[in-house]
Coordinates of C-alpha atoms in Angstrom, one line a residue:
M1 CA -71.4 11.3 -111.4
R2 CA -71.7 13.9 -108.7
N3 CA -74.3 11.9 -106.9
K4 CA -72.2 8.7 -107.0
I5 CA -69.3 10.6 -105.5
T6 CA -71.6 12.1 -102.8
N7 CA -73.1 8.7 -102.0
A8 CA -69.6 7.1 -101.8
I9 CA -68.4 9.7 -99.4
S10 CA -71.6 9.4 -97.4
D11 CA -71.3 5.6 -97.2
F12 CA -67.7 5.9 -96.1
F13 CA -68.5 8.2 -93.2
F14 CA -71.9 7.1 -92.1
E15 CA -72.1 3.3 -92.6
Y16 CA -70.5 0.6 -90.5
E17 CA -69.8 -2.9 -91.7
T18 CA -69.8 -5.9 -89.4
P19 CA -69.3 -9.6 -90.4
R20 CA -72.2 -12.0 -89.9
Q21 CA -71.2 -15.1 -87.9
V22 CA -72.4 -18.6 -88.6
L23 CA -72.7 -20.9 -85.5
V24 CA -71.9 -24.5 -86.5
R25 CA -73.1 -27.1 -84.2
N26 CA -70.7 -29.9 -84.8
R27 CA -69.0 -31.7 -81.9
R28 CA -65.9 -32.8 -83.7
V29 CA -65.2 -29.3 -85.1
G30 CA -66.0 -27.7 -81.7
V31 CA -63.6 -30.0 -79.9
V32 CA -60.9 -29.4 -82.4
C33 CA -61.3 -25.6 -82.1
R34 CA -61.3 -25.6 -78.3
L35 CA -58.2 -28.0 -78.2
I36 CA -56.3 -25.7 -80.4
Q37 CA -57.3 -22.7 -78.4
L38 CA -56.3 -24.4 -75.2
G39 CA -52.9 -25.3 -76.7
V40 CA -52.4 -21.7 -77.8
L41 CA -53.4 -20.5 -74.4
A42 CA -51.0 -23.0 -72.7
Y43 CA -48.2 -21.8 -75.0
I44 CA -48.8 -18.1 -74.2
I45 CA -49.0 -18.6 -70.4
G46 CA -46.5 -21.5 -70.1
W47 CA -43.8 -20.6 -72.6
V48 CA -44.1 -17.0 -73.4
F49 CA -44.9 -15.6 -69.9
I50 CA -43.6 -18.1 -67.4
Y51 CA -40.6 -19.7 -69.2
E52 CA -39.4 -16.9 -71.5
K53 CA -40.8 -14.2 -69.3
G54 CA -42.0 -12.3 -72.3
Y55 CA -43.5 -9.6 -70.0
Q56 CA -40.0 -8.4 -69.0
S57 CA -37.4 -6.4 -70.8
T58 CA -33.7 -7.6 -70.5
D59 CA -30.3 -6.1 -70.0
T60 CA -26.7 -7.4 -69.9
A61 CA -24.0 -6.1 -67.6
V62 CA -20.8 -4.2 -68.0
S63 CA -18.4 -6.0 -65.8
S64 CA -14.9 -5.7 -64.2
V65 CA -12.9 -8.4 -62.5
F66 CA -10.0 -8.2 -60.0
T67 CA -8.1 -11.3 -58.7
K68 CA -5.6 -12.0 -56.1
M69 CA -3.7 -15.3 -55.4
K70 CA -2.3 -16.2 -52.0
G71 CA -0.1 -19.1 -50.9
V72 CA 3.5 -20.2 -50.6
G73 CA 5.1 -23.2 -52.4
Y74 CA 8.2 -25.3 -51.5
T75 CA 10.4 -27.5 -53.6
N76 CA 13.5 -29.6 -52.9
V77 CA 15.0 -30.7 -56.2
E78 CA 18.3 -32.6 -55.9
G79 CA 18.9 -31.1 -52.5
V80 CA 18.2 -27.5 -53.7
E81 CA 15.5 -26.0 -51.5
K82 CA 13.4 -23.2 -52.9
V83 CA 10.4 -21.2 -51.7
W84 CA 7.9 -19.9 -54.3
D85 CA 5.6 -17.0 -53.5
V86 CA 2.9 -15.3 -55.7
A87 CA 5.5 -13.2 -57.6
D88 CA 7.2 -16.5 -58.7
Y89 CA 4.3 -18.7 -59.8
V90 CA 1.6 -16.3 -61.1
F91 CA 1.8 -15.1 -64.7
P92 CA 1.1 -12.3 -65.3
P93 CA 1.2 -10.8 -61.8
Q94 CA -1.2 -7.8 -62.4
G95 CA -4.4 -9.5 -61.1
D96 CA -6.1 -9.9 -64.5
A97 CA -9.2 -12.0 -65.2
S98 CA -7.0 -14.5 -67.0
F99 CA -3.7 -15.8 -65.6
V100 CA -1.6 -18.9 -65.1
V101 CA -0.6 -20.6 -61.8
M102 CA 2.6 -22.6 -62.2
T103 CA 2.2 -26.2 -60.9
N104 CA 5.2 -27.9 -62.5
Y105 CA 8.4 -26.8 -64.4
I106 CA 11.6 -27.9 -66.1
I107 CA 14.5 -25.6 -65.2
T108 CA 17.7 -25.1 -67.3
E109 CA 20.1 -22.9 -65.4
G110 CA 23.2 -21.0 -66.4
Q111 CA 22.5 -20.7 -70.1
S112 CA 24.6 -18.4 -72.2
L113 CA 24.8 -17.7 -75.9
G114 CA 27.3 -20.0 -77.7
K115 CA 27.8 -23.1 -79.6
C116 CA 26.9 -26.6 -78.3
P117 CA 25.7 -29.9 -79.5
E118 CA 22.0 -30.8 -79.7
L119 CA 20.5 -33.4 -77.3
P120 CA 20.8 -37.0 -78.4
G121 CA 17.9 -37.9 -80.5
K122 CA 17.5 -34.5 -82.1
H123 CA 19.3 -33.6 -85.3
N124 CA 21.4 -36.8 -85.3
C125 CA 24.3 -36.8 -87.7
T126 CA 27.2 -39.0 -89.0
S127 CA 29.1 -36.2 -90.8
N128 CA 29.1 -32.4 -91.3
T129 CA 27.0 -32.7 -94.4
D130 CA 24.1 -33.8 -92.3
C131 CA 24.2 -30.4 -90.4
E132 CA 23.6 -27.9 -93.2
G133 CA 22.5 -24.6 -91.8
G134 CA 18.8 -23.7 -92.1
S135 CA 17.5 -27.2 -92.3
F136 CA 16.0 -27.2 -88.9
K137 CA 14.5 -24.8 -86.4
R138 CA 17.8 -24.0 -84.6
S139 CA 20.7 -22.2 -86.3
M140 CA 23.2 -25.0 -87.0
T141 CA 26.9 -24.4 -87.5
G142 CA 27.4 -27.1 -90.0
I143 CA 29.5 -29.2 -87.6
C144 CA 28.7 -32.7 -86.5
D145 CA 29.8 -33.3 -82.9
N146 CA 31.7 -36.6 -82.7
T147 CA 30.8 -37.2 -79.0
T148 CA 27.0 -36.9 -79.2
K149 CA 26.6 -37.6 -82.9
T150 CA 24.3 -34.6 -83.1
C151 CA 24.6 -31.3 -84.9
E152 CA 26.3 -28.3 -83.3
V153 CA 23.9 -25.3 -82.9
L154 CA 24.2 -21.6 -82.2
A155 CA 21.9 -21.2 -79.2
W156 CA 21.5 -20.6 -75.5
C157 CA 23.8 -23.4 -74.1
P158 CA 23.4 -25.9 -72.6
V159 CA 20.2 -26.6 -74.6
E160 CA 17.1 -27.4 -72.7
D161 CA 16.2 -31.1 -72.0
D162 CA 12.4 -31.3 -71.8
H163 CA 12.1 -35.0 -72.5
H164 CA 11.1 -36.0 -68.9
I165 CA 8.4 -34.0 -67.2
P166 CA 8.7 -34.2 -63.3
E167 CA 6.2 -36.6 -61.7
P168 CA 4.7 -36.0 -59.3
P169 CA 4.4 -32.3 -60.1
L170 CA 7.0 -30.2 -58.2
L171 CA 4.5 -27.7 -56.9
M172 CA 1.8 -29.9 -55.6
S173 CA 1.4 -27.4 -52.8
A174 CA -0.5 -25.3 -55.4
E175 CA -3.5 -27.4 -54.4
N176 CA -3.7 -25.3 -51.2
Y177 CA -3.4 -21.9 -52.8
T178 CA -6.4 -19.6 -52.5
L179 CA -7.9 -17.2 -55.1
F180 CA -9.8 -14.1 -54.3
I181 CA -12.2 -12.8 -56.9
K182 CA -13.8 -9.3 -56.8
N183 CA -16.3 -8.7 -59.4
S184 CA -18.5 -5.6 -60.1
V185 CA -21.3 -5.5 -62.6
T186 CA -23.5 -2.6 -63.9
F187 CA -26.8 -3.0 -65.7
P188 CA -27.0 0.3 -67.6
I189 CA -30.6 0.1 -68.8
F190 CA -31.9 -0.5 -65.2
G191 CA -29.3 1.7 -63.5
V192 CA -28.2 -1.0 -61.1
T193 CA -24.7 -1.7 -59.9
R194 CA -23.8 -4.9 -57.9
S195 CA -20.7 -6.5 -56.5
N196 CA -20.0 -10.1 -55.6
L197 CA -19.3 -8.8 -52.1
V198 CA -23.0 -8.7 -51.4
E199 CA -24.8 -7.9 -48.2
G200 CA -23.3 -9.9 -45.4
I201 CA -19.9 -10.4 -47.1
D202 CA -17.7 -8.2 -44.9
A203 CA -14.0 -8.2 -43.9
H204 CA -14.7 -10.5 -40.9
Y205 CA -16.6 -13.0 -43.0
I206 CA -13.9 -13.0 -45.8
S207 CA -11.1 -13.6 -43.3
K208 CA -12.7 -16.9 -42.3
C209 CA -14.7 -18.2 -45.3
L210 CA -13.8 -20.6 -48.1
Y211 CA -16.1 -21.3 -51.0
H212 CA -18.3 -24.3 -50.8
P213 CA -21.2 -24.8 -53.3
E214 CA -23.6 -25.6 -50.5
K215 CA -22.2 -24.3 -47.2
S216 CA -20.7 -21.0 -48.5
P217 CA -21.9 -20.4 -52.0
L218 CA -21.3 -16.6 -51.8
C219 CA -17.7 -16.7 -50.4
P220 CA -15.4 -15.1 -53.0
I221 CA -12.3 -17.0 -51.9
F222 CA -11.6 -20.3 -53.6
K223 CA -9.2 -23.1 -52.9
M224 CA -7.2 -24.2 -56.0
G225 CA -7.9 -27.9 -55.3
D226 CA -11.6 -27.2 -55.0
I227 CA -11.7 -25.4 -58.3
I228 CA -10.0 -28.3 -60.1
S229 CA -12.3 -31.0 -58.5
L230 CA -15.5 -28.9 -59.1
S231 CA -14.5 -28.6 -62.8
G232 CA -14.2 -32.5 -63.1
F233 CA -10.4 -32.9 -63.1
N234 CA -7.9 -34.6 -60.9
F235 CA -5.5 -32.1 -59.4
E236 CA -2.3 -34.2 -59.7
T237 CA -3.1 -35.1 -63.4
I238 CA -3.8 -31.6 -64.5
A239 CA -0.9 -30.1 -62.5
K240 CA 1.6 -32.3 -64.2
V241 CA 1.1 -31.0 -67.7
G242 CA -1.2 -28.0 -67.2
G243 CA -4.7 -27.1 -68.4
A244 CA -7.3 -24.5 -68.5
I245 CA -10.2 -23.9 -66.1
G246 CA -13.1 -21.5 -66.6
I247 CA -14.7 -19.9 -63.5
V248 CA -18.1 -18.5 -64.5
V249 CA -19.6 -15.8 -62.5
D250 CA -23.3 -15.9 -63.3
W251 CA -25.5 -12.9 -62.7
T252 CA -29.1 -13.9 -63.5
C253 CA -31.2 -11.3 -61.8
N254 CA -35.0 -10.4 -61.6
F255 CA -35.3 -6.8 -60.7
D256 CA -39.0 -7.2 -60.1
L257 CA -37.8 -8.4 -56.8
D258 CA -35.7 -6.5 -54.3
V259 CA -32.2 -5.8 -55.7
R260 CA -30.7 -7.6 -52.8
H261 CA -31.8 -10.8 -54.3
C262 CA -29.5 -10.3 -57.2
K263 CA -26.5 -12.4 -56.2
P264 CA -23.8 -14.2 -58.2
K265 CA -23.5 -18.0 -58.8
Y266 CA -20.2 -19.7 -59.4
N267 CA -19.6 -22.5 -61.9
F268 CA -16.5 -24.3 -62.9
H269 CA -15.6 -25.8 -66.3
G270 CA -12.6 -27.4 -67.9
L271 CA -12.1 -25.3 -71.0
Y272 CA -10.1 -28.0 -72.8
G273 CA -8.9 -31.4 -71.9
N274 CA -10.5 -34.6 -70.9
P275 CA -11.6 -35.0 -67.3
D276 CA -12.0 -38.7 -67.8
E277 CA -8.3 -39.0 -68.5
K278 CA -8.9 -41.5 -71.3
D279 CA -7.8 -39.4 -74.3
K280 CA -4.2 -40.5 -74.8
A281 CA -4.0 -40.0 -78.5
R282 CA -4.1 -36.2 -78.7
A283 CA -1.1 -34.5 -80.3
S284 CA -1.0 -31.6 -77.7
V285 CA -2.0 -32.1 -74.1
G286 CA -1.9 -29.6 -71.3
Y287 CA -0.8 -26.0 -71.1
N288 CA 2.8 -24.8 -71.0
F289 CA 5.1 -21.9 -72.0
R290 CA 8.7 -20.8 -71.5
F291 CA 9.9 -18.0 -69.3
A292 CA 13.5 -16.8 -68.8
R293 CA 15.2 -14.8 -66.1
H294 CA 18.2 -12.9 -67.4
Y295 CA 21.2 -11.8 -65.5
F296 CA 25.0 -11.1 -65.9
E297 CA 27.8 -13.1 -64.5
D298 CA 31.4 -11.9 -65.0
K299 CA 30.0 -9.5 -67.6
V300 CA 28.5 -12.4 -69.5
Q301 CA 24.8 -12.4 -70.1
K302 CA 23.1 -15.5 -68.9
R303 CA 19.7 -16.7 -68.2
T304 CA 17.7 -19.4 -66.3
L305 CA 15.1 -20.9 -68.5
L306 CA 11.9 -22.3 -67.1
K307 CA 9.4 -24.4 -69.1
V308 CA 6.3 -23.7 -67.1
F309 CA 3.4 -26.1 -66.8
G310 CA 0.5 -24.4 -65.2
I311 CA -3.2 -24.1 -64.8
R312 CA -4.7 -21.2 -66.7
L313 CA -7.7 -19.7 -64.9
D314 CA -10.2 -17.6 -66.9
I315 CA -12.8 -15.6 -65.0
I316 CA -15.9 -15.4 -67.2
V317 CA -18.8 -13.1 -66.3
Q318 CA -22.2 -14.0 -67.6
S319 CA -25.2 -11.7 -66.9
L320 CA -28.9 -11.3 -67.8
A321 CA -31.2 -9.1 -65.8
R322 CA -35.0 -8.8 -66.3
K323 CA -37.6 -6.3 -65.2
F324 CA -41.3 -5.8 -66.0
D325 CA -42.0 -3.6 -69.0
V326 CA -45.3 -2.6 -70.6
I327 CA -44.1 -2.7 -74.2
P328 CA -42.9 -6.4 -74.2
T329 CA -46.0 -7.4 -72.3
L330 CA -48.4 -5.8 -74.8
T331 CA -46.3 -7.3 -77.6
A332 CA -46.6 -10.8 -76.1
I333 CA -50.3 -10.4 -75.6
G334 CA -50.8 -9.1 -79.2
S335 CA -48.8 -12.0 -80.6
G336 CA -50.9 -14.5 -78.5
V337 CA -54.2 -13.1 -79.7
G338 CA -53.0 -13.3 -83.3
I339 CA -52.0 -17.0 -82.8
F340 CA -55.6 -17.7 -81.7
G341 CA -56.6 -17.2 -85.3
V342 CA -55.0 -20.6 -86.1
A343 CA -58.0 -22.3 -84.6
T344 CA -60.3 -20.6 -87.0
V345 CA -58.2 -21.4 -90.0
V346 CA -57.9 -25.1 -89.1
C347 CA -61.7 -25.4 -88.3
D348 CA -62.6 -23.7 -91.6
L349 CA -60.4 -26.2 -93.5
V350 CA -62.1 -29.1 -91.7
L351 CA -65.6 -27.7 -92.5
L352 CA -65.1 -26.8 -96.0
Y353 CA -62.9 -29.6 -97.3
L354 CA -63.0 -32.6 -95.0
L355 CA -66.5 -33.1 -93.6
P356 CA -69.2 -34.9 -95.6
K357 CA -71.5 -31.9 -95.5
R358 CA -68.8 -29.5 -96.7
Q359 CA -71.0 -28.2 -99.5
F360 CA -73.7 -27.3 -97.1
Y361 CA -71.3 -25.4 -94.8
K362 CA -69.8 -23.8 -97.8
N363 CA -73.2 -22.4 -98.8
M364 CA -73.8 -21.2 -95.2
K365 CA -70.4 -19.5 -95.0
F366 CA -70.4 -17.7 -98.4
K367 CA -73.1 -15.7 -100.1
Y368 CA -72.8 -15.6 -103.9
T369 CA -74.3 -12.7 -105.9
D370 CA -74.5 -12.1 -109.6
T371 CA -74.6 -8.4 -110.5
H372 CA -74.0 -8.6 -114.2
G373 CA -76.7 -6.7 -116.1
Q374 CA -78.6 -5.8 -112.8
E375 CA -79.2 -2.4 -111.2
P376 CA -78.3 -2.2 -107.6
D377 CA -81.3 -2.4 -105.3
S378 CA -82.0 -0.5 -102.1
E379 CA -79.4 -2.6 -100.3
A380 CA -76.7 -2.3 -102.8
G381 CA -74.8 0.3 -100.7
S382 CA -74.1 -2.3 -98.1
T383 CA -71.9 -5.4 -98.1
E384 CA -72.8 -8.6 -96.3
T385 CA -70.0 -10.9 -95.2
E386 CA -70.7 -14.1 -93.5
T387 CA -67.9 -15.8 -91.5
H388 CA -67.7 -19.0 -89.5
K389 CA -67.2 -18.9 -85.8

């Protein structure tokens, strides 16, 4: 027993095992093997390294966005002239990455809390029994107005009439408003901070430039009409009932190159709606909300109600930075070397199970021994393994 243990330990430390390879001269199998290996090599080089850039590590940015609108609008409704500036048509006014620019509206002036009849066509009635309180959204008094044949309600009076949306939009001048976007991104893993005001974008350039996808692709000032057209919509159509547009600031950077090559690209998308203007069956079209300005007149609280139709702008920052790294490179190479084993597996299957001489190749590949009732000879301490190449 002691000798066996000593021999086992000696074999473990002082013997080396290596597989014996069998060279098979078969054109079909050789061609299959090389084709598979070429396919794996093309996959590793083309897909893993060139397309997916598996030799680089990646990072996404921490981003902040600041916006500023400029432009003045003018309306003349029934002889009433009004000038609209940024404080009037941008909601909210803080310069967020998401805001609404008013392009159309329905105004109801001089509303005060009281009792008044509903509009014709809403809550019609023939008697007071048709106006029981709590039956509808508004608080009804239970009285049927004999003049309008509608229920009396407790509300801000006169009630809003939003049946007819102004056409053309009242603030068509919004097409000429300009939007300034200031965006800063930081890639924490790589320790790089960039702004969309890149090299060459100074105060003098900004004072004269206007974004154009080909002539001025880095200008951070955008004309509203251009934003809408680049997103695939017609300005007058979307201005009438409102809509939502996404401005995507895309930071796709390769820090194996100089950091100055890391520059933003702008894309424009309609976030909902149909730019082909063919979808007439939807239940809700456009974007609108109500906004009230309250005031006192003769110690009576009153308000001016605006149903605002506007274009909601969402500034969306997308980022992906890459840089060479040893660890993903070694991982990609190791994975590729492992995939090369597929060629051996496939060729072995062809040799051992599909070819007419499969039994011959089987005998060449494997060595069978019968050790029952036999003492190990002088070569018993070694193991011979034959594999196919």
